[in-house]
Amino acid sequence: MRVLGIETTCDETAAAIVRLRPDGCGEILADEVVSQIAEHVAYGGVVPEIAARAHIDYLDGMIEKALEKAGVALADLDGIAAAAGPGLIGGVMVGLTMGKGLALASGKPFIAVNHLEAHALTARLTDGLDFPYLLLLVSGGHTQLIGVLDVGEYRRLGTTVDDAIGEAFDKVAKMLGLAYPGGPQVEKAAEGGDAQRFEFPRPMLRRPNADFSLSGLKTAVRLEVERHNTLRAGDIRDLCASFQAAVVDVVVDRVRMGLRLFREKSGPPRALVVAGGVAANGAIRGALTRFSAESGLRLVLPPPKLCTDNGAMIAWAGLERLRLGLTSGMDFAPRPRWPLDPDAERVHNGKA
Ligand code: KG4
Ligand code: ZN
C-alpha cells in the first residue's frame, strides 16, 4: 500500500510518499519539505497570504519530485491524502484542492487528513507503536496532551488556555531581538546561561488538571526585559536559560498530570509520545527522558524531521485511514479549526 501525502496548513510545503511495510511500520519512499521561513522572517511570524501563495508556487513541483524520488507514478499509488485542517485557510485550500484534483484525475481514493491526527499517529509510522498512548503535542500553534486510543479516537486531556509553547518561545525571542523562529535561538542562547538568575513563574504547576498557560510566564520575561536599559549578551543568556527552565518544569508537571488522567480514564498507556517543533528542544527532551525513566514509561521521540510539519505524517495518517476504509468525498471542505476531540471542544466552549 502506497499513499501520497500533501501538507500545506502552515509555513511548510510538503509532499511525501509512504509505503506500509509487512511489519506494520511505514517506510518513507520520498519526503519533500520546503520551509518558507525566509519568506516570513522579515515579519517576525507567518503571514497567511504569503504562505498561501508560496504553497501554490512550490507544491506541484514538489509532488513531481516526490514521485520521481520514490520511483512511482500516480497510477501506482493506492490513495492520495491531503491535510484539510486545522490551519491557515488559504494554505489548506491549496493542498486540499491539489489532493482532490490528483485523486479525481487518477481515479484513486482521496483521504482528507486532520493535521493533528497526523502528528498523533507519527509514532506508529516510525516505531509501529500500538494503541493506546499519551501524546504531548507541542508546536507553534498547539500545546495539547492527548490520549490516542485508536485511529479517529482521541481524548484531549489538557490544552493551553492562552499561548502555545512554541509561540511563547517565539515571542520571548522577539523581545530579546533574536530571529524567527525563536525556539532554536532561545535554546542556543540558554546554553551557558544561569537558569537561577531570574525567578520566573511556573504557571499551572500542580493544578489538578493537565492544562497549560504560558502568557503569565511570557509577561514576566517582558517585565524583566523592560527593567534593563540595555541587554548584554550575558543577560540574554540568563533570561533564555531562566525562561527555558520554567517551561521545562511546567511541561514535566503537566505531563505528570496528563499521565494520571490517562490512567484514570483509559488504563495504562503503552508509551509517552512527543511531537511538534518544540519536541526538538534538548532541555525538554532530556527532562522527559528522565521523567519517563522514573515512571517506567516508554518514551517515543520521533526524529526532529518527523516532529515538525512534514508530508510523511499526512501520507501515513491517510494510509491508516485508507486501510480502514475511511476515505473522503470530493465535497470535503477545508477546516481552519478541527479539534481531535469534539467533546473537549464543547466543554471548552461552554466555559468560554
Ligand atoms: O511543529 P512546528 O514546526 O510548526 C507548527 O507550529 O506547526 O513548530 C514550530 C515551533 C516554533 O514555535 C518554534 O519556535 C518551535 O516549534 N521550536 C522550538 C525549537 N525548535 C522549534 N522551540 C523550542 N526549542 C527548539 N529547539
Ligand atoms: Zn504541525
PDB file of C-alpha atoms in Angstrom, residues 18-268:
ATOM      1  CA  VAL A  18       4.854   6.351   2.358  1.00  0.00           C
ATOM      2  CA  ARG A  19       4.530   2.607   1.993  1.00  0.00           C
ATOM      3  CA  LEU A  20       3.121   0.156   4.538  1.00  0.00           C
ATOM      4  CA  ARG A  21       5.758  -2.401   5.482  1.00  0.00           C
ATOM      5  CA  PRO A  22       4.800  -6.001   6.340  1.00  0.00           C
ATOM      6  CA  ASP A  23       5.889  -5.391   9.982  1.00  0.00           C
ATOM      7  CA  GLY A  24       3.217  -2.677  10.327  1.00  0.00           C
ATOM      8  CA  CYS A  25       5.594   0.310  10.322  1.00  0.00           C
ATOM      9  CA  GLY A  26       5.764   2.779   7.483  1.00  0.00           C
ATOM     10  CA  GLU A  27       8.567   3.210   5.012  1.00  0.00           C
ATOM     11  CA  ILE A  28       9.144   6.709   3.692  1.00  0.00           C
ATOM     12  CA  LEU A  29       9.877   6.446  -0.029  1.00  0.00           C
ATOM     13  CA  ALA A  30      10.137  10.205  -0.557  1.00  0.00           C
ATOM     14  CA  ASP A  31       9.777  13.176   1.767  1.00  0.00           C
ATOM     15  CA  GLU A  32       9.994  16.644   0.225  1.00  0.00           C
ATOM     16  CA  VAL A  33       9.748  19.671   2.514  1.00  0.00           C
ATOM     17  CA  VAL A  34      10.300  23.339   1.743  1.00  0.00           C
ATOM     18  CA  SER A  35      10.262  25.652   4.727  1.00  0.00           C
ATOM     19  CA  GLN A  36       9.129  29.180   3.943  1.00  0.00           C
ATOM     20  CA  ILE A  37      10.974  30.739   6.910  1.00  0.00           C
ATOM     21  CA  ALA A  38      12.959  33.061   4.610  1.00  0.00           C
ATOM     22  CA  GLU A  39       9.723  34.483   3.187  1.00  0.00           C
ATOM     23  CA  HIS A  40       8.292  35.287   6.625  1.00  0.00           C
ATOM     24  CA  VAL A  41      11.388  36.218   8.626  1.00  0.00           C
ATOM     25  CA  ALA A  42      11.115  39.956   7.900  1.00  0.00           C
ATOM     26  CA  TYR A  43       7.649  39.965   9.523  1.00  0.00           C
ATOM     27  CA  GLY A  44       8.687  38.007  12.620  1.00  0.00           C
ATOM     28  CA  GLY A  45       5.994  35.385  12.013  1.00  0.00           C
ATOM     29  CA  VAL A  46       3.915  33.607   9.387  1.00  0.00           C
ATOM     30  CA  VAL A  47       1.935  35.889   7.038  1.00  0.00           C
ATOM     31  CA  PRO A  48      -1.060  33.811   5.825  1.00  0.00           C
ATOM     32  CA  GLU A  49      -1.345  35.360   2.363  1.00  0.00           C
ATOM     33  CA  ILE A  50       2.374  34.973   1.664  1.00  0.00           C
ATOM     34  CA  ALA A  51       2.184  31.349   2.875  1.00  0.00           C
ATOM     35  CA  ALA A  52      -0.737  30.505   0.578  1.00  0.00           C
ATOM     36  CA  ARG A  53       0.989  31.986  -2.465  1.00  0.00           C
ATOM     37  CA  ALA A  54       4.235  30.166  -1.680  1.00  0.00           C
ATOM     38  CA  HIS A  55       2.339  26.840  -1.407  1.00  0.00           C
ATOM     39  CA  ILE A  56       0.955  27.475  -4.913  1.00  0.00           C
ATOM     40  CA  ASP A  57       4.458  28.179  -6.224  1.00  0.00           C
ATOM     41  CA  TYR A  58       6.109  25.122  -4.688  1.00  0.00           C
ATOM     42  CA  LEU A  59       3.536  22.339  -4.444  1.00  0.00           C
ATOM     43  CA  ASP A  60       3.212  20.874  -7.936  1.00  0.00           C
ATOM     44  CA  GLY A  61       6.972  20.674  -8.466  1.00  0.00           C
ATOM     45  CA  MET A  62       7.411  19.022  -5.075  1.00  0.00           C
ATOM     46  CA  ILE A  63       4.810  16.353  -5.797  1.00  0.00           C
ATOM     47  CA  GLU A  64       6.530  15.601  -9.087  1.00  0.00           C
ATOM     48  CA  LYS A  65       9.879  15.365  -7.302  1.00  0.00           C
ATOM     49  CA  ALA A  66       8.458  13.071  -4.608  1.00  0.00           C
ATOM     50  CA  LEU A  67       7.003  10.698  -7.213  1.00  0.00           C
ATOM     51  CA  GLU A  68      10.298  10.707  -9.069  1.00  0.00           C
ATOM     52  CA  LYS A  69      12.355  10.020  -5.931  1.00  0.00           C
ATOM     53  CA  ALA A  70      10.026   7.203  -4.890  1.00  0.00           C
ATOM     54  CA  GLY A  71      10.165   5.804  -8.395  1.00  0.00           C
ATOM     55  CA  VAL A  72       6.381   5.557  -8.689  1.00  0.00           C
ATOM     56  CA  ALA A  73       3.759   7.004 -10.990  1.00  0.00           C
ATOM     57  CA  LEU A  74       0.398   8.380  -9.855  1.00  0.00           C
ATOM     58  CA  ALA A  75      -1.154   5.178 -11.208  1.00  0.00           C
ATOM     59  CA  ASP A  76       0.943   3.087  -8.757  1.00  0.00           C
ATOM     60  CA  LEU A  77      -0.498   4.819  -5.683  1.00  0.00           C
ATOM     61  CA  ASP A  78      -3.317   3.376  -3.600  1.00  0.00           C
ATOM     62  CA  GLY A  79      -4.564   6.703  -2.324  1.00  0.00           C
ATOM     63  CA  ILE A  80      -3.969  10.438  -2.133  1.00  0.00           C
ATOM     64  CA  ALA A  81      -4.099  12.225   1.202  1.00  0.00           C
ATOM     65  CA  ALA A  82      -4.059  15.952   1.937  1.00  0.00           C
ATOM     66  CA  ALA A  83      -4.219  17.859   5.211  1.00  0.00           C
ATOM     67  CA  ALA A  84      -7.663  19.508   5.301  1.00  0.00           C
ATOM     68  CA  GLY A  85      -7.023  21.457   8.511  1.00  0.00           C
ATOM     69  CA  PRO A  86      -6.684  22.792  11.106  1.00  0.00           C
ATOM     70  CA  GLY A  87      -4.542  25.636   9.832  1.00  0.00           C
ATOM     71  CA  LEU A  88      -4.375  28.784   7.760  1.00  0.00           C
ATOM     72  CA  ILE A  89      -7.329  28.572   5.388  1.00  0.00           C
ATOM     73  CA  GLY A  90      -5.559  29.841   2.248  1.00  0.00           C
ATOM     74  CA  GLY A  91      -2.814  27.249   2.518  1.00  0.00           C
ATOM     75  CA  VAL A  92      -5.207  24.443   3.420  1.00  0.00           C
ATOM     76  CA  MET A  93      -7.252  25.199   0.291  1.00  0.00           C
ATOM     77  CA  VAL A  94      -4.155  24.919  -1.899  1.00  0.00           C
ATOM     78  CA  GLY A  95      -3.181  21.440  -0.650  1.00  0.00           C
ATOM     79  CA  LEU A  96      -6.715  20.110  -0.360  1.00  0.00           C
ATOM     80  CA  THR A  97      -7.660  21.188  -3.882  1.00  0.00           C
ATOM     81  CA  MET A  98      -4.453  19.723  -5.286  1.00  0.00           C
ATOM     82  CA  GLY A  99      -5.108  16.409  -3.500  1.00  0.00           C
ATOM     83  CA  LYS A 100      -8.680  16.219  -4.746  1.00  0.00           C
ATOM     84  CA  GLY A 101      -7.640  17.118  -8.288  1.00  0.00           C
ATOM     85  CA  LEU A 102      -4.980  14.398  -8.390  1.00  0.00           C
ATOM     86  CA  ALA A 103      -7.388  11.842  -6.934  1.00  0.00           C
ATOM     87  CA  LEU A 104     -10.038  12.754  -9.461  1.00  0.00           C
ATOM     88  CA  ALA A 105      -7.620  12.646 -12.386  1.00  0.00           C
ATOM     89  CA  SER A 106      -6.079   9.320 -11.368  1.00  0.00           C
ATOM     90  CA  GLY A 107      -9.256   7.657 -10.099  1.00  0.00           C
ATOM     91  CA  LYS A 108      -7.619   6.946  -6.706  1.00  0.00           C
ATOM     92  CA  PRO A 109      -9.331   7.233  -3.319  1.00  0.00           C
ATOM     93  CA  PHE A 110      -8.978  10.590  -1.578  1.00  0.00           C
ATOM     94  CA  ILE A 111      -8.373  10.956   2.154  1.00  0.00           C
ATOM     95  CA  ALA A 112      -8.802  14.295   3.959  1.00  0.00           C
ATOM     96  CA  VAL A 113      -6.418  14.217   6.916  1.00  0.00           C
ATOM     97  CA  ASN A 114      -6.581  16.117  10.189  1.00  0.00           C
ATOM     98  CA  HIS A 115      -3.110  17.660  10.638  1.00  0.00           C
ATOM     99  CA  LEU A 116      -3.233  16.974  14.398  1.00  0.00           C
ATOM    100  CA  GLU A 117      -4.159  13.335  13.793  1.00  0.00           C
ATOM    101  CA  ALA A 118      -1.137  13.077  11.516  1.00  0.00           C
ATOM    102  CA  HIS A 119       1.138  14.327  14.342  1.00  0.00           C
ATOM    103  CA  ALA A 120      -0.630  11.918  16.711  1.00  0.00           C
ATOM    104  CA  LEU A 121      -0.065   8.843  14.515  1.00  0.00           C
ATOM    105  CA  THR A 122       3.573   9.523  13.534  1.00  0.00           C
ATOM    106  CA  ALA A 123       4.907   7.259  16.315  1.00  0.00           C
ATOM    107  CA  ARG A 124       3.172   4.348  14.582  1.00  0.00           C
ATOM    108  CA  LEU A 125       4.924   5.192  11.319  1.00  0.00           C
ATOM    109  CA  THR A 126       8.354   5.346  12.967  1.00  0.00           C
ATOM    110  CA  ASP A 127       8.048   2.774  15.755  1.00  0.00           C
ATOM    111  CA  GLY A 128       5.000   0.652  14.932  1.00  0.00           C
ATOM    112  CA  LEU A 129       3.604   1.688  18.325  1.00  0.00           C
ATOM    113  CA  ASP A 130       0.322   0.055  19.409  1.00  0.00           C
ATOM    114  CA  PHE A 131      -2.612   1.979  20.889  1.00  0.00           C
ATOM    115  CA  PRO A 132      -3.244   3.420  23.404  1.00  0.00           C
ATOM    116  CA  TYR A 133      -0.619   6.053  24.193  1.00  0.00           C
ATOM    117  CA  LEU A 134      -0.249   9.513  25.665  1.00  0.00           C
ATOM    118  CA  LEU A 135       0.747  12.255  23.236  1.00  0.00           C
ATOM    119  CA  LEU A 136       2.312  15.592  24.129  1.00  0.00           C
ATOM    120  CA  LEU A 137       1.828  17.752  21.046  1.00  0.00           C
ATOM    121  CA  VAL A 138       3.910  20.924  21.292  1.00  0.00           C
ATOM    122  CA  SER A 139       4.236  23.150  18.248  1.00  0.00           C
ATOM    123  CA  GLY A 140       3.945  26.811  17.342  1.00  0.00           C
ATOM    124  CA  GLY A 141       0.165  26.512  17.126  1.00  0.00           C
ATOM    125  CA  HIS A 142      -0.713  23.705  19.549  1.00  0.00           C
ATOM    126  CA  THR A 143       0.035  22.620  23.083  1.00  0.00           C
ATOM    127  CA  GLN A 144      -2.060  19.609  23.995  1.00  0.00           C
ATOM    128  CA  LEU A 145      -1.966  16.377  25.946  1.00  0.00           C
ATOM    129  CA  ILE A 146      -3.994  13.789  24.081  1.00  0.00           C
ATOM    130  CA  GLY A 147      -4.968  10.210  24.801  1.00  0.00           C
ATOM    131  CA  VAL A 148      -4.507   8.430  21.466  1.00  0.00           C
ATOM    132  CA  LEU A 149      -6.847   5.435  21.768  1.00  0.00           C
ATOM    133  CA  ASP A 150      -7.321   4.344  18.149  1.00  0.00           C
ATOM    134  CA  VAL A 151      -7.423   5.799  14.642  1.00  0.00           C
ATOM    135  CA  GLY A 152     -10.069   8.508  14.923  1.00  0.00           C
ATOM    136  CA  GLU A 153     -10.419   8.065  18.686  1.00  0.00           C
ATOM    137  CA  TYR A 154      -8.745  10.799  20.709  1.00  0.00           C
ATOM    138  CA  ARG A 155      -9.334  12.200  24.133  1.00  0.00           C
ATOM    139  CA  ARG A 156      -7.991  15.633  24.884  1.00  0.00           C
ATOM    140  CA  LEU A 157      -6.679  15.610  28.446  1.00  0.00           C
ATOM    141  CA  GLY A 158      -5.217  19.088  28.537  1.00  0.00           C
ATOM    142  CA  THR A 159      -4.626  22.144  26.402  1.00  0.00           C
ATOM    143  CA  THR A 160      -3.235  25.641  26.713  1.00  0.00           C
ATOM    144  CA  VAL A 161      -5.633  28.299  27.865  1.00  0.00           C
ATOM    145  CA  ASP A 162      -3.600  31.014  26.117  1.00  0.00           C
ATOM    146  CA  ASP A 163      -0.333  30.750  24.135  1.00  0.00           C
ATOM    147  CA  ALA A 164       1.180  27.605  22.667  1.00  0.00           C
ATOM    148  CA  ILE A 165       4.657  26.752  23.997  1.00  0.00           C
ATOM    149  CA  GLY A 166       6.312  27.332  20.612  1.00  0.00           C
ATOM    150  CA  GLU A 167       4.538  30.665  20.389  1.00  0.00           C
ATOM    151  CA  ALA A 168       5.902  31.641  23.824  1.00  0.00           C
ATOM    152  CA  PHE A 169       9.438  30.715  22.693  1.00  0.00           C
ATOM    153  CA  ASP A 170       8.915  32.819  19.549  1.00  0.00           C
ATOM    154  CA  LYS A 171       7.589  35.826  21.482  1.00  0.00           C
ATOM    155  CA  VAL A 172      10.379  35.714  24.051  1.00  0.00           C
ATOM    156  CA  ALA A 173      12.909  35.544  21.211  1.00  0.00           C
ATOM    157  CA  LYS A 174      11.342  38.611  19.626  1.00  0.00           C
ATOM    158  CA  MET A 175      11.568  40.581  22.903  1.00  0.00           C
ATOM    159  CA  LEU A 176      15.258  39.727  23.095  1.00  0.00           C
ATOM    160  CA  GLY A 177      15.959  40.654  19.476  1.00  0.00           C
ATOM    161  CA  LEU A 178      16.564  37.045  18.407  1.00  0.00           C
ATOM    162  CA  ALA A 179      15.471  35.837  14.959  1.00  0.00           C
ATOM    163  CA  TYR A 180      12.302  33.953  13.994  1.00  0.00           C
ATOM    164  CA  PRO A 181      11.534  31.117  14.609  1.00  0.00           C
ATOM    165  CA  GLY A 182      12.643  31.771  18.147  1.00  0.00           C
ATOM    166  CA  GLY A 183      12.665  28.307  19.727  1.00  0.00           C
ATOM    167  CA  PRO A 184      16.046  27.166  18.420  1.00  0.00           C
ATOM    168  CA  GLN A 185      17.553  30.633  19.068  1.00  0.00           C
ATOM    169  CA  VAL A 186      16.351  30.713  22.677  1.00  0.00           C
ATOM    170  CA  GLU A 187      17.646  27.192  23.228  1.00  0.00           C
ATOM    171  CA  LYS A 188      21.046  28.146  21.808  1.00  0.00           C
ATOM    172  CA  ALA A 189      21.227  31.355  23.859  1.00  0.00           C
ATOM    173  CA  ALA A 190      20.253  29.428  27.003  1.00  0.00           C
ATOM    174  CA  GLU A 191      23.404  27.313  26.743  1.00  0.00           C
ATOM    175  CA  GLY A 192      25.799  28.546  29.389  1.00  0.00           C
ATOM    176  CA  GLY A 193      23.167  30.894  30.830  1.00  0.00           C
ATOM    177  CA  ASP A 194      22.267  30.984  34.522  1.00  0.00           C
ATOM    178  CA  ALA A 195      18.820  29.388  34.849  1.00  0.00           C
ATOM    179  CA  GLN A 196      18.576  30.530  38.504  1.00  0.00           C
ATOM    180  CA  ARG A 197      19.243  34.208  37.947  1.00  0.00           C
ATOM    181  CA  PHE A 198      15.611  35.134  37.217  1.00  0.00           C
ATOM    182  CA  GLU A 199      12.825  33.572  39.195  1.00  0.00           C
ATOM    183  CA  PHE A 200      10.085  33.219  36.630  1.00  0.00           C
ATOM    184  CA  PRO A 201       6.640  31.813  37.483  1.00  0.00           C
ATOM    185  CA  ARG A 202       5.675  28.213  36.673  1.00  0.00           C
ATOM    186  CA  PRO A 203       2.018  28.708  35.630  1.00  0.00           C
ATOM    187  CA  MET A 204      -0.448  25.888  36.416  1.00  0.00           C
ATOM    188  CA  LEU A 205       2.091  23.945  38.489  1.00  0.00           C
ATOM    189  CA  ARG A 206       0.335  21.205  40.476  1.00  0.00           C
ATOM    190  CA  ARG A 207      -3.142  22.203  39.248  1.00  0.00           C
ATOM    191  CA  PRO A 208      -5.341  19.095  39.267  1.00  0.00           C
ATOM    192  CA  ASN A 209      -5.949  19.238  35.504  1.00  0.00           C
ATOM    193  CA  ALA A 210      -3.496  18.862  32.626  1.00  0.00           C
ATOM    194  CA  ASP A 211      -3.903  22.331  31.128  1.00  0.00           C
ATOM    195  CA  PHE A 212      -1.130  24.759  30.268  1.00  0.00           C
ATOM    196  CA  SER A 213      -0.826  28.541  30.484  1.00  0.00           C
ATOM    197  CA  LEU A 214       2.128  30.428  29.078  1.00  0.00           C
ATOM    198  CA  SER A 215       1.109  34.074  28.946  1.00  0.00           C
ATOM    199  CA  GLY A 216       1.998  34.890  32.584  1.00  0.00           C
ATOM    200  CA  LEU A 217       5.478  33.489  32.094  1.00  0.00           C
ATOM    201  CA  LYS A 218       5.865  35.450  28.876  1.00  0.00           C
ATOM    202  CA  THR A 219       4.763  38.651  30.653  1.00  0.00           C
ATOM    203  CA  ALA A 220       7.228  38.016  33.486  1.00  0.00           C
ATOM    204  CA  VAL A 221      10.033  37.808  30.928  1.00  0.00           C
ATOM    205  CA  ARG A 222       8.832  41.021  29.270  1.00  0.00           C
ATOM    206  CA  LEU A 223       8.763  42.890  32.607  1.00  0.00           C
ATOM    207  CA  GLU A 224      12.289  41.710  33.347  1.00  0.00           C
ATOM    208  CA  VAL A 225      13.447  42.826  29.889  1.00  0.00           C
ATOM    209  CA  GLU A 226      11.863  46.260  30.460  1.00  0.00           C
ATOM    210  CA  ARG A 227      13.756  46.622  33.748  1.00  0.00           C
ATOM    211  CA  HIS A 228      17.041  46.549  31.821  1.00  0.00           C
ATOM    212  CA  ASN A 229      18.113  49.665  29.939  1.00  0.00           C
ATOM    213  CA  THR A 230      20.457  47.667  27.781  1.00  0.00           C
ATOM    214  CA  LEU A 231      20.588  43.918  27.460  1.00  0.00           C
ATOM    215  CA  ARG A 232      24.085  42.468  27.437  1.00  0.00           C
ATOM    216  CA  ALA A 233      24.794  39.094  25.858  1.00  0.00           C
ATOM    217  CA  GLY A 234      25.058  37.605  29.364  1.00  0.00           C
ATOM    218  CA  ASP A 235      21.637  38.966  30.310  1.00  0.00           C
ATOM    219  CA  ILE A 236      20.098  37.416  27.194  1.00  0.00           C
ATOM    220  CA  ARG A 237      21.707  34.073  28.002  1.00  0.00           C
ATOM    221  CA  ASP A 238      20.416  34.176  31.588  1.00  0.00           C
ATOM    222  CA  LEU A 239      16.916  35.278  30.534  1.00  0.00           C
ATOM    223  CA  CYS A 240      16.722  32.465  27.986  1.00  0.00           C
ATOM    224  CA  ALA A 241      18.047  29.876  30.436  1.00  0.00           C
ATOM    225  CA  SER A 242      15.647  31.002  33.193  1.00  0.00           C
ATOM    226  CA  PHE A 243      12.677  31.042  30.794  1.00  0.00           C
ATOM    227  CA  GLN A 244      13.515  27.621  29.374  1.00  0.00           C
ATOM    228  CA  ALA A 245      13.927  26.167  32.878  1.00  0.00           C
ATOM    229  CA  ALA A 246      10.432  27.416  33.786  1.00  0.00           C
ATOM    230  CA  VAL A 247       8.974  25.857  30.625  1.00  0.00           C
ATOM    231  CA  VAL A 248      10.684  22.546  31.355  1.00  0.00           C
ATOM    232  CA  ASP A 249       9.268  22.449  34.911  1.00  0.00           C
ATOM    233  CA  VAL A 250       5.783  23.215  33.609  1.00  0.00           C
ATOM    234  CA  VAL A 251       5.984  20.595  30.850  1.00  0.00           C
ATOM    235  CA  VAL A 252       7.081  17.816  33.207  1.00  0.00           C
ATOM    236  CA  ASP A 253       4.400  18.727  35.773  1.00  0.00           C
ATOM    237  CA  ARG A 254       1.641  18.877  33.150  1.00  0.00           C
ATOM    238  CA  VAL A 255       2.730  15.581  31.572  1.00  0.00           C
ATOM    239  CA  ARG A 256       2.658  14.003  35.035  1.00  0.00           C
ATOM    240  CA  MET A 257      -0.952  15.174  35.449  1.00  0.00           C
ATOM    241  CA  GLY A 258      -1.833  14.088  31.911  1.00  0.00           C
ATOM    242  CA  LEU A 259      -0.479  10.627  32.646  1.00  0.00           C
ATOM    243  CA  ARG A 260      -2.562  10.441  35.822  1.00  0.00           C
ATOM    244  CA  LEU A 261      -5.726  11.450  33.932  1.00  0.00           C
ATOM    245  CA  PHE A 262      -4.930   8.971  31.159  1.00  0.00           C
ATOM    246  CA  ARG A 263      -4.566   6.116  33.660  1.00  0.00           C
ATOM    247  CA  GLU A 264      -7.823   7.039  35.390  1.00  0.00           C
ATOM    248  CA  LYS A 265      -9.805   7.139  32.167  1.00  0.00           C
ATOM    249  CA  SER A 266      -8.158   4.587  29.887  1.00  0.00           C
ATOM    250  CA  GLY A 267      -5.779   2.409  31.938  1.00  0.00           C
ATOM    251  CA  PRO A 268      -2.010   2.312  31.406  1.00  0.00           C
TER     252      PRO A 268
END
